């Protein structure tokens, strides 16, 4: 069983509610979304064409929050990383555990060893 590697990444207040922000960790980009009542994080790369999910529009579909990729309109579930539209695809996006401590978002990034930085 692996140990969580909680990395403090940003203040919750730096991400407007119902929007996402991209953070870079080495070669990986992580999209962090402020849903108001909670924060979710996924790899910032649409499985279709690599589009920046952090720039997408959030929707609530059957109780699951999804983001629509701004490049080709694929919809990805932020809870599971599964592609919701088009349906029936096996493609998925990596998700990360997130917690908020004293207003700071922490993401569990177990294999990474250097700090996240904001992506312009």
CSV table of N, CA, C and O in Angstrom, one decimal:
chain,number,residue,atom,x,y,z
A,1,UNK,N,0.8,-1.2,0.0
A,1,UNK,CA,0.0,0.0,0.0
A,1,UNK,C,0.9,1.2,0.0
A,1,UNK,O,1.8,1.4,0.8
A,2,UNK,N,0.6,2.2,-0.9
A,2,UNK,CA,1.4,3.4,-1.0
A,2,UNK,C,1.0,4.4,0.0
A,2,UNK,O,-0.1,4.5,0.4
A,3,UNK,N,1.9,5.3,0.3
A,3,UNK,CA,1.6,6.4,1.2
A,3,UNK,C,1.3,7.7,0.3
A,3,UNK,O,1.9,7.9,-0.7
A,4,UNK,N,0.3,8.4,0.8
A,4,UNK,CA,-0.1,9.6,0.0
A,4,UNK,C,1.0,10.6,0.1
A,4,UNK,O,1.7,10.7,1.1
A,5,UNK,N,1.1,11.4,-1.0
A,5,UNK,CA,2.1,12.5,-1.1
A,5,UNK,C,1.4,13.8,-1.3
A,5,UNK,O,1.2,14.2,-2.4
A,6,UNK,N,0.8,14.3,-0.2
A,6,UNK,CA,0.0,15.5,-0.3
A,6,UNK,C,0.9,16.7,-0.6
A,6,UNK,O,1.7,17.1,0.2
A,7,UNK,N,0.7,17.4,-1.7
A,7,UNK,CA,1.4,18.5,-2.1
A,7,UNK,C,0.5,19.8,-2.1
A,7,UNK,O,-0.5,19.8,-2.7
A,8,UNK,N,0.9,20.8,-1.3
A,8,UNK,CA,0.1,22.0,-1.3
A,8,UNK,C,0.4,22.8,-2.6
A,8,UNK,O,1.5,22.9,-3.0
A,9,UNK,N,-0.7,23.1,-3.3
A,9,UNK,CA,-0.6,23.7,-4.6
A,9,UNK,C,-1.0,25.1,-4.8
A,9,UNK,O,-0.4,25.9,-5.5
A,10,UNK,N,-2.1,25.5,-4.1
A,10,UNK,CA,-2.6,26.9,-4.3
A,10,UNK,C,-3.7,27.1,-3.3
A,10,UNK,O,-4.2,26.2,-2.7
A,11,UNK,N,-4.0,28.4,-3.1
A,11,UNK,CA,-5.2,28.7,-2.2
A,11,UNK,C,-6.5,28.5,-3.0
A,11,UNK,O,-6.5,28.8,-4.2
A,12,UNK,N,-7.5,28.0,-2.3
A,12,UNK,CA,-8.8,27.8,-3.0
A,12,UNK,C,-9.3,29.1,-3.6
A,12,UNK,O,-9.8,29.1,-4.7
A,13,UNK,N,-9.1,30.2,-2.9
A,13,UNK,CA,-9.5,31.5,-3.4
A,13,UNK,C,-8.9,31.9,-4.7
A,13,UNK,O,-9.4,32.8,-5.3
A,14,UNK,N,-7.8,31.3,-5.1
A,14,UNK,CA,-7.1,31.7,-6.3
A,14,UNK,C,-7.8,31.1,-7.6
A,14,UNK,O,-7.4,31.4,-8.7
A,15,UNK,N,-8.7,30.1,-7.3
A,15,UNK,CA,-9.5,29.5,-8.4
A,15,UNK,C,-10.9,29.9,-8.3
A,15,UNK,O,-11.6,29.5,-7.3
A,16,UNK,N,-11.4,30.8,-9.2
A,16,UNK,CA,-12.8,31.2,-9.1
A,16,UNK,C,-13.8,30.0,-9.1
A,16,UNK,O,-13.5,28.9,-9.8
A,17,UNK,N,-14.9,30.1,-8.4
A,17,UNK,CA,-15.8,29.0,-8.3
A,17,UNK,C,-16.4,28.6,-9.7
A,17,UNK,O,-16.6,29.5,-10.5
A,18,UNK,N,-16.4,27.3,-10.0
A,18,UNK,CA,-16.9,26.7,-11.2
A,18,UNK,C,-15.9,27.0,-12.4
A,18,UNK,O,-16.3,27.0,-13.6
A,19,UNK,N,-14.6,27.1,-12.0
A,19,UNK,CA,-13.6,27.3,-13.1
A,19,UNK,C,-12.4,26.4,-12.7
A,19,UNK,O,-12.3,25.8,-11.6
A,20,UNK,N,-11.5,26.2,-13.7
A,20,UNK,CA,-10.4,25.4,-13.5
A,20,UNK,C,-9.1,26.2,-13.7
A,20,UNK,O,-9.1,27.3,-14.3
A,21,UNK,N,-8.0,25.7,-13.2
A,21,UNK,CA,-6.7,26.3,-13.4
A,21,UNK,C,-5.7,25.2,-13.6
A,21,UNK,O,-5.8,24.1,-13.1
A,22,UNK,N,-4.7,25.5,-14.5
A,22,UNK,CA,-3.7,24.5,-14.8
A,22,UNK,C,-2.5,24.7,-14.0
A,22,UNK,O,-2.0,25.9,-13.8
A,23,UNK,N,-1.9,23.6,-13.4
A,23,UNK,CA,-0.7,23.7,-12.7
A,23,UNK,C,0.3,22.7,-13.3
A,23,UNK,O,-0.2,21.6,-13.8
A,24,UNK,N,1.5,23.0,-13.4
A,24,UNK,CA,2.5,22.1,-14.0
A,24,UNK,C,3.4,21.4,-12.9
A,24,UNK,O,3.8,22.1,-11.9
A,25,UNK,N,3.6,20.2,-13.0
A,25,UNK,CA,4.5,19.4,-12.1
A,25,UNK,C,5.4,18.6,-13.0
A,25,UNK,O,5.1,17.6,-13.6
A,26,UNK,N,6.6,19.1,-13.2
A,26,UNK,CA,7.6,18.5,-14.1
A,26,UNK,C,7.0,18.6,-15.5
A,26,UNK,O,6.6,19.6,-16.0
A,27,UNK,N,6.8,17.4,-16.2
A,27,UNK,CA,6.2,17.3,-17.5
A,27,UNK,C,4.7,17.2,-17.5
A,27,UNK,O,4.1,17.2,-18.5
A,28,UNK,N,4.1,17.0,-16.3
A,28,UNK,CA,2.7,16.8,-16.2
A,28,UNK,C,2.0,18.1,-15.8
A,28,UNK,O,2.4,18.8,-15.0
A,29,UNK,N,0.8,18.3,-16.5
A,29,UNK,CA,0.0,19.4,-16.2
A,29,UNK,C,-1.3,18.8,-15.5
A,29,UNK,O,-1.9,17.8,-16.0
A,30,UNK,N,-1.7,19.5,-14.4
A,30,UNK,CA,-2.8,19.1,-13.6
A,30,UNK,C,-3.9,20.2,-13.7
A,30,UNK,O,-3.5,21.3,-13.5
A,31,UNK,N,-5.1,19.8,-14.0
A,31,UNK,CA,-6.2,20.8,-14.0
A,31,UNK,C,-6.9,20.7,-12.6
A,31,UNK,O,-7.3,19.6,-12.2
A,32,UNK,N,-7.0,21.8,-11.9
A,32,UNK,CA,-7.7,21.8,-10.6
A,32,UNK,C,-8.9,22.7,-10.7
A,32,UNK,O,-8.9,23.8,-11.2
A,33,UNK,N,-10.1,22.1,-10.3
A,33,UNK,CA,-11.4,22.7,-10.5
A,33,UNK,C,-12.0,23.0,-9.1
A,33,UNK,O,-12.0,22.2,-8.2
A,34,UNK,N,-12.4,24.3,-8.9
A,34,UNK,CA,-13.1,24.7,-7.7
A,34,UNK,C,-14.6,24.6,-8.0
A,34,UNK,O,-15.2,25.4,-8.8
A,35,UNK,N,-15.3,23.6,-7.3
A,35,UNK,CA,-16.7,23.4,-7.5
A,35,UNK,C,-17.5,24.1,-6.4
A,35,UNK,O,-18.7,24.0,-6.3
A,36,UNK,N,-16.9,24.9,-5.6
A,36,UNK,CA,-17.5,25.6,-4.5
A,36,UNK,C,-17.5,24.7,-3.2
A,36,UNK,O,-16.7,25.0,-2.3
A,37,UNK,N,-18.2,23.6,-3.2
A,37,UNK,CA,-18.3,22.8,-2.1
A,37,UNK,C,-17.1,21.8,-2.0
A,37,UNK,O,-16.8,21.2,-1.0
A,38,UNK,N,-16.4,21.6,-3.1
A,38,UNK,CA,-15.2,20.8,-3.1
A,38,UNK,C,-14.3,21.1,-4.3
A,38,UNK,O,-14.7,21.8,-5.2
A,39,UNK,N,-13.1,20.6,-4.3
A,39,UNK,CA,-12.1,20.8,-5.3
A,39,UNK,C,-11.8,19.4,-5.9
A,39,UNK,O,-11.6,18.5,-5.2
A,40,UNK,N,-11.7,19.4,-7.3
A,40,UNK,CA,-11.3,18.1,-7.9
A,40,UNK,C,-10.1,18.4,-8.8
A,40,UNK,O,-9.9,19.5,-9.3
A,41,UNK,N,-9.3,17.3,-9.1
A,41,UNK,CA,-8.1,17.5,-9.9
A,41,UNK,C,-8.0,16.3,-10.9
A,41,UNK,O,-8.2,15.2,-10.5
A,42,UNK,N,-7.7,16.6,-12.1
A,42,UNK,CA,-7.4,15.6,-13.2
A,42,UNK,C,-6.2,16.0,-14.0
A,42,UNK,O,-5.8,17.2,-14.0
A,43,UNK,N,-5.7,15.1,-14.7
A,43,UNK,CA,-4.6,15.4,-15.7
A,43,UNK,C,-5.2,16.4,-16.7
A,43,UNK,O,-6.3,16.2,-17.2
A,44,UNK,N,-4.5,17.5,-17.0
A,44,UNK,CA,-4.9,18.5,-17.9
A,44,UNK,C,-4.7,18.2,-19.3
A,44,UNK,O,-4.0,18.9,-20.0
A,45,UNK,N,-5.3,17.1,-19.8
A,45,UNK,CA,-5.1,16.6,-21.1
A,45,UNK,C,-6.2,15.8,-21.6
A,45,UNK,O,-6.5,14.6,-21.1
A,46,UNK,N,-7.0,16.3,-22.5
A,46,UNK,CA,-8.1,15.5,-23.1
A,46,UNK,C,-7.6,14.3,-23.8
A,46,UNK,O,-6.6,14.4,-24.5
A,47,UNK,N,-8.2,13.1,-23.6
A,47,UNK,CA,-7.7,11.9,-24.3
A,47,UNK,C,-7.9,11.9,-25.8
A,47,UNK,O,-7.2,11.1,-26.5
A,48,UNK,N,-8.7,12.8,-26.3
A,48,UNK,CA,-8.9,12.9,-27.8
A,48,UNK,C,-7.8,13.6,-28.5
A,48,UNK,O,-7.1,13.0,-29.3
A,49,UNK,N,-7.5,14.8,-28.1
A,49,UNK,CA,-6.5,15.6,-28.9
A,49,UNK,C,-5.6,16.4,-28.0
A,49,UNK,O,-4.8,17.2,-28.4
A,50,UNK,N,-5.6,16.0,-26.7
A,50,UNK,CA,-4.7,16.7,-25.7
A,50,UNK,C,-5.1,18.0,-25.3
A,50,UNK,O,-4.2,18.8,-24.8
A,51,UNK,N,-6.3,18.4,-25.6
A,51,UNK,CA,-6.8,19.8,-25.2
A,51,UNK,C,-6.7,20.1,-23.7
A,51,UNK,O,-6.7,19.2,-22.9
A,52,UNK,N,-6.6,21.4,-23.4
A,52,UNK,CA,-6.4,21.8,-22.0
A,52,UNK,C,-7.8,21.8,-21.2
A,52,UNK,O,-8.6,22.7,-21.3
A,53,UNK,N,-8.0,20.7,-20.5
A,53,UNK,CA,-9.3,20.6,-19.8
A,53,UNK,C,-9.5,21.7,-18.8
A,53,UNK,O,-10.7,22.1,-18.5
A,54,UNK,N,-8.5,22.3,-18.2
A,54,UNK,CA,-8.7,23.4,-17.3
A,54,UNK,C,-9.4,24.6,-17.9
A,54,UNK,O,-10.0,25.4,-17.2
A,55,UNK,N,-9.3,24.7,-19.2
A,55,UNK,CA,-10.0,25.8,-19.9
A,55,UNK,C,-11.4,25.5,-20.3
A,55,UNK,O,-12.1,26.3,-21.0
A,56,UNK,N,-11.9,24.3,-20.0
A,56,UNK,CA,-13.2,23.8,-20.4
A,56,UNK,C,-14.3,24.4,-19.6
A,56,UNK,O,-14.1,25.0,-18.5
A,57,UNK,N,-15.6,24.1,-20.0
A,57,UNK,CA,-16.8,24.5,-19.3
A,57,UNK,C,-17.3,23.4,-18.5
A,57,UNK,O,-17.4,22.2,-19.0
A,58,UNK,N,-17.6,23.7,-17.2
A,58,UNK,CA,-18.1,22.7,-16.3
A,58,UNK,C,-19.6,22.5,-16.4
A,58,UNK,O,-20.4,23.5,-16.7
A,59,UNK,N,-20.1,21.2,-16.3
A,59,UNK,CA,-21.5,20.9,-16.3
A,59,UNK,C,-21.8,19.9,-15.3
A,59,UNK,O,-20.9,19.1,-14.9
A,60,UNK,N,-23.1,19.8,-14.8
A,60,UNK,CA,-23.5,18.7,-13.9
A,60,UNK,C,-24.4,17.8,-14.7
A,60,UNK,O,-25.4,18.1,-15.2
A,61,UNK,N,-23.9,16.5,-14.9
A,61,UNK,CA,-24.6,15.5,-15.7
A,61,UNK,C,-24.9,14.4,-14.8
A,61,UNK,O,-24.0,13.6,-14.4
A,62,UNK,N,-26.2,14.2,-14.5
A,62,UNK,CA,-26.7,13.1,-13.6
A,62,UNK,C,-25.9,13.0,-12.3
A,62,UNK,O,-25.5,11.9,-11.9
A,63,UNK,N,-25.6,14.2,-11.7
A,63,UNK,CA,-25.0,14.2,-10.4
A,63,UNK,C,-23.4,14.2,-10.5
A,63,UNK,O,-22.8,14.3,-9.5
A,64,UNK,N,-22.9,14.0,-11.7
A,64,UNK,CA,-21.4,14.0,-11.8
A,64,UNK,C,-21.0,15.3,-12.6
A,64,UNK,O,-21.6,15.7,-13.6
A,65,UNK,N,-20.0,15.9,-12.1
A,65,UNK,CA,-19.5,17.1,-12.7
A,65,UNK,C,-18.6,16.7,-13.9
A,65,UNK,O,-17.7,15.9,-13.7
A,66,UNK,N,-18.8,17.3,-15.0
A,66,UNK,CA,-18.0,17.0,-16.2
A,66,UNK,C,-17.4,18.4,-16.7
A,66,UNK,O,-17.9,19.4,-16.4
A,67,UNK,N,-16.3,18.2,-17.5
A,67,UNK,CA,-15.7,19.4,-18.1
A,67,UNK,C,-15.7,19.1,-19.6
A,67,UNK,O,-15.4,17.9,-20.1
A,68,UNK,N,-16.1,20.1,-20.4
A,68,UNK,CA,-16.1,19.9,-21.9
A,68,UNK,C,-14.8,20.5,-22.4
A,68,UNK,O,-14.5,21.7,-22.2
A,69,UNK,N,-14.0,19.7,-23.1
A,69,UNK,CA,-12.8,20.1,-23.7
A,69,UNK,C,-13.0,21.3,-24.7
A,69,UNK,O,-13.9,21.2,-25.6
A,70,UNK,N,-12.2,22.3,-24.6
A,70,UNK,CA,-12.5,23.5,-25.5
A,70,UNK,C,-12.1,23.2,-26.9
A,70,UNK,O,-12.5,24.0,-27.8
A,71,UNK,N,-11.3,22.2,-27.2
A,71,UNK,CA,-10.9,21.9,-28.6
A,71,UNK,C,-11.9,21.2,-29.5
A,71,UNK,O,-12.2,21.6,-30.6
A,72,UNK,N,-12.4,20.1,-29.0
A,72,UNK,CA,-13.3,19.2,-29.8
A,72,UNK,C,-14.6,18.8,-29.1
A,72,UNK,O,-15.2,17.8,-29.5
A,73,UNK,N,-14.9,19.4,-27.9
A,73,UNK,CA,-16.1,19.2,-27.2
A,73,UNK,C,-16.3,17.8,-26.6
A,73,UNK,O,-17.4,17.4,-26.3
A,74,UNK,N,-15.2,17.1,-26.4
A,74,UNK,CA,-15.3,15.8,-25.6
A,74,UNK,C,-15.6,16.2,-24.2
A,74,UNK,O,-15.1,17.2,-23.6
A,75,UNK,N,-16.5,15.4,-23.5
A,75,UNK,CA,-16.9,15.7,-22.1
A,75,UNK,C,-16.3,14.6,-21.2
A,75,UNK,O,-16.4,13.4,-21.5
A,76,UNK,N,-15.6,15.1,-20.2
A,76,UNK,CA,-14.9,14.1,-19.2
A,76,UNK,C,-15.4,14.3,-17.8
A,76,UNK,O,-15.6,15.4,-17.4
A,77,UNK,N,-15.7,13.2,-17.2
A,77,UNK,CA,-16.2,13.2,-15.8
A,77,UNK,C,-15.0,13.6,-14.9
A,77,UNK,O,-14.0,12.9,-14.9
A,78,UNK,N,-15.2,14.6,-14.0
A,78,UNK,CA,-14.1,15.0,-13.1
A,78,UNK,C,-14.0,14.0,-11.9
A,78,UNK,O,-12.9,14.0,-11.3
A,79,UNK,N,-15.0,13.3,-11.6
A,79,UNK,CA,-15.0,12.3,-10.5
A,79,UNK,C,-14.3,11.1,-10.9
A,79,UNK,O,-13.5,10.5,-10.1
A,80,UNK,N,-14.5,10.6,-12.1
A,80,UNK,CA,-13.9,9.3,-12.5
A,80,UNK,C,-12.8,9.3,-13.6
A,80,UNK,O,-12.1,8.4,-13.8
A,81,UNK,N,-12.8,10.4,-14.3
A,81,UNK,CA,-11.9,10.6,-15.4
A,81,UNK,C,-12.4,9.9,-16.7
A,81,UNK,O,-11.7,10.0,-17.7
A,82,UNK,N,-13.6,9.3,-16.7
A,82,UNK,CA,-14.1,8.6,-17.8
A,82,UNK,C,-14.7,9.6,-18.8
A,82,UNK,O,-15.2,10.7,-18.4
A,83,UNK,N,-14.6,9.3,-20.1
A,83,UNK,CA,-15.2,10.1,-21.1
A,83,UNK,C,-16.7,9.9,-21.1
A,83,UNK,O,-17.2,8.8,-21.2
A,84,UNK,N,-17.5,11.0,-20.9
A,84,UNK,CA,-18.9,10.9,-20.9
A,84,UNK,C,-19.5,11.2,-22.3
A,84,UNK,O,-20.6,10.8,-22.6
A,85,UNK,N,-18.8,11.9,-23.1
A,85,UNK,CA,-19.3,12.2,-24.5
A,85,UNK,C,-18.1,12.4,-25.4
A,85,UNK,O,-17.2,13.2,-25.0
A,86,UNK,N,-18.0,11.7,-26.5
A,86,UNK,CA,-18.9,10.7,-26.9
A,86,UNK,C,-18.9,9.5,-26.0
A,86,UNK,O,-17.9,9.1,-25.4
A,87,UNK,N,-20.1,8.8,-25.9
A,87,UNK,CA,-20.3,7.7,-25.0
A,87,UNK,C,-19.7,6.4,-25.6
A,87,UNK,O,-19.4,6.3,-26.8
A,88,UNK,N,-19.5,5.5,-24.7
A,88,UNK,CA,-19.0,4.2,-25.2
A,88,UNK,C,-17.5,4.0,-25.4
A,88,UNK,O,-17.1,3.1,-26.0
A,89,UNK,N,-16.7,5.0,-25.0
A,89,UNK,CA,-15.3,5.0,-25.2
A,89,UNK,C,-14.6,4.6,-24.0
A,89,UNK,O,-15.0,4.9,-22.9
A,90,UNK,N,-13.5,3.9,-24.2
A,90,UNK,CA,-12.7,3.4,-23.0
A,90,UNK,C,-11.7,4.4,-22.6
A,90,UNK,O,-11.1,4.3,-21.5
A,91,UNK,N,-11.5,5.5,-23.4
A,91,UNK,CA,-10.5,6.5,-23.0
A,91,UNK,C,-10.8,7.1,-21.7
A,91,UNK,O,-12.0,7.3,-21.3
A,92,UNK,N,-9.8,7.4,-20.9
A,92,UNK,CA,-10.0,8.1,-19.6
A,92,UNK,C,-8.9,9.0,-19.3
A,92,UNK,O,-7.8,9.0,-19.9
A,93,UNK,N,-9.1,9.9,-18.3
A,93,UNK,CA,-8.2,10.9,-17.9
A,93,UNK,C,-7.8,10.5,-16.4
A,93,UNK,O,-8.6,10.1,-15.6
A,94,UNK,N,-6.6,10.7,-16.1
A,94,UNK,CA,-6.1,10.4,-14.7
A,94,UNK,C,-6.7,11.4,-13.7
A,94,UNK,O,-6.7,12.6,-14.0
A,95,UNK,N,-7.2,10.9,-12.6
A,95,UNK,CA,-7.7,11.7,-11.6
A,95,UNK,C,-6.8,11.7,-10.4
A,95,UNK,O,-6.0,10.7,-10.2
A,96,UNK,N,-6.8,12.7,-9.5
A,96,UNK,CA,-6.0,12.8,-8.4
A,96,UNK,C,-6.8,13.1,-7.1
A,96,UNK,O,-7.8,13.9,-7.2
A,97,UNK,N,-6.5,12.5,-6.0
A,97,UNK,CA,-7.2,12.8,-4.7
A,97,UNK,C,-6.8,14.3,-4.3
A,97,UNK,O,-5.7,14.7,-4.6
A,98,UNK,N,-7.8,15.0,-3.8
A,98,UNK,CA,-7.6,16.4,-3.4
A,98,UNK,C,-8.2,16.6,-2.0
A,98,UNK,O,-9.2,16.0,-1.6
A,99,UNK,N,-7.5,17.4,-1.2
A,99,UNK,CA,-8.1,17.8,0.1
A,99,UNK,C,-7.8,19.3,0.3
A,99,UNK,O,-6.8,19.8,-0.3
A,100,UNK,N,-8.6,20.0,1.1
A,100,UNK,CA,-8.3,21.4,1.4
A,100,UNK,C,-8.0,21.5,2.9
A,100,UNK,O,-8.8,21.0,3.7
A,101,UNK,N,-6.9,22.1,3.2
A,101,UNK,CA,-6.5,22.3,4.6
A,101,UNK,C,-6.3,23.8,4.8
A,101,UNK,O,-5.4,24.4,4.1
A,102,UNK,N,-7.0,24.4,5.7
A,102,UNK,CA,-6.9,25.8,6.0
A,102,UNK,C,-6.9,26.7,4.7
A,102,UNK,O,-6.1,27.6,4.6
A,103,UNK,N,-7.8,26.4,3.8
A,103,UNK,CA,-7.9,27.2,2.6
A,103,UNK,C,-6.9,26.9,1.5
A,103,UNK,O,-6.9,27.5,0.4
A,104,UNK,N,-6.0,25.9,1.7
A,104,UNK,CA,-5.0,25.5,0.7
A,104,UNK,C,-5.3,24.2,0.1
A,104,UNK,O,-5.6,23.2,0.8
A,105,UNK,N,-5.3,24.1,-1.2
A,105,UNK,CA,-5.6,22.9,-2.0
A,105,UNK,C,-4.3,22.0,-1.9
A,105,UNK,O,-3.2,22.5,-2.2
A,106,UNK,N,-4.5,20.8,-1.5
A,106,UNK,CA,-3.4,19.8,-1.6
A,106,UNK,C,-3.8,18.7,-2.5
A,106,UNK,O,-5.0,18.2,-2.5
A,107,UNK,N,-2.9,18.3,-3.4
A,107,UNK,CA,-3.2,17.2,-4.4
A,107,UNK,C,-2.2,16.1,-4.1
A,107,UNK,O,-1.0,16.3,-3.8
A,108,UNK,N,-2.7,14.8,-4.1
A,108,UNK,CA,-1.9,13.6,-3.9
A,108,UNK,C,-1.2,13.3,-5.2
A,108,UNK,O,-1.9,12.8,-6.1
A,109,UNK,N,0.1,13.6,-5.3
A,109,UNK,CA,0.9,13.3,-6.5
A,109,UNK,C,2.0,12.4,-6.1
A,109,UNK,O,3.1,12.9,-5.8
A,110,UNK,N,1.8,11.1,-6.0
A,110,UNK,CA,2.8,10.2,-5.3
A,110,UNK,C,4.1,10.1,-6.0
A,110,UNK,O,5.1,10.0,-5.3
A,111,UNK,N,4.2,10.1,-7.3
A,111,UNK,CA,5.4,9.8,-8.0
A,111,UNK,C,6.2,11.1,-8.3
A,111,UNK,O,7.3,11.0,-9.0
A,112,UNK,N,5.7,12.2,-7.9
A,112,UNK,CA,6.4,13.5,-8.3
A,112,UNK,C,7.2,14.1,-7.2
A,112,UNK,O,6.8,14.0,-6.0
A,113,UNK,N,8.3,14.7,-7.5
A,113,UNK,CA,9.1,15.2,-6.4
A,113,UNK,C,9.5,16.7,-6.5
A,113,UNK,O,10.3,17.1,-5.7
A,114,UNK,N,8.9,17.4,-7.4
A,114,UNK,CA,9.2,18.9,-7.4
A,114,UNK,C,7.9,19.7,-7.4
A,114,UNK,O,6.9,19.2,-7.8
A,115,UNK,N,7.9,20.9,-6.9
A,115,UNK,CA,6.7,21.7,-6.7
A,115,UNK,C,5.9,22.0,-8.0
A,115,UNK,O,6.5,22.2,-9.0
A,116,UNK,N,4.6,22.1,-7.8
A,116,UNK,CA,3.8,22.6,-8.9
A,116,UNK,C,4.0,24.1,-9.1
A,116,UNK,O,4.3,24.8,-8.2
A,117,UNK,N,3.8,24.5,-10.3
A,117,UNK,CA,3.9,25.9,-10.6
A,117,UNK,C,2.7,26.2,-11.5
A,117,UNK,O,2.2,25.4,-12.3
A,118,UNK,N,2.2,27.5,-11.4
A,118,UNK,CA,1.0,27.9,-12.2
A,118,UNK,C,1.5,28.0,-13.7
A,118,UNK,O,2.6,28.3,-14.0
A,119,UNK,N,0.5,27.6,-14.5
A,119,UNK,CA,0.8,27.7,-16.0
A,119,UNK,C,0.0,28.9,-16.5
A,119,UNK,O,-1.2,29.1,-16.2
A,120,UNK,N,0.7,29.7,-17.2
A,120,UNK,CA,0.1,30.9,-17.8
A,120,UNK,C,-0.9,30.6,-18.9
A,120,UNK,O,-0.7,29.6,-19.6
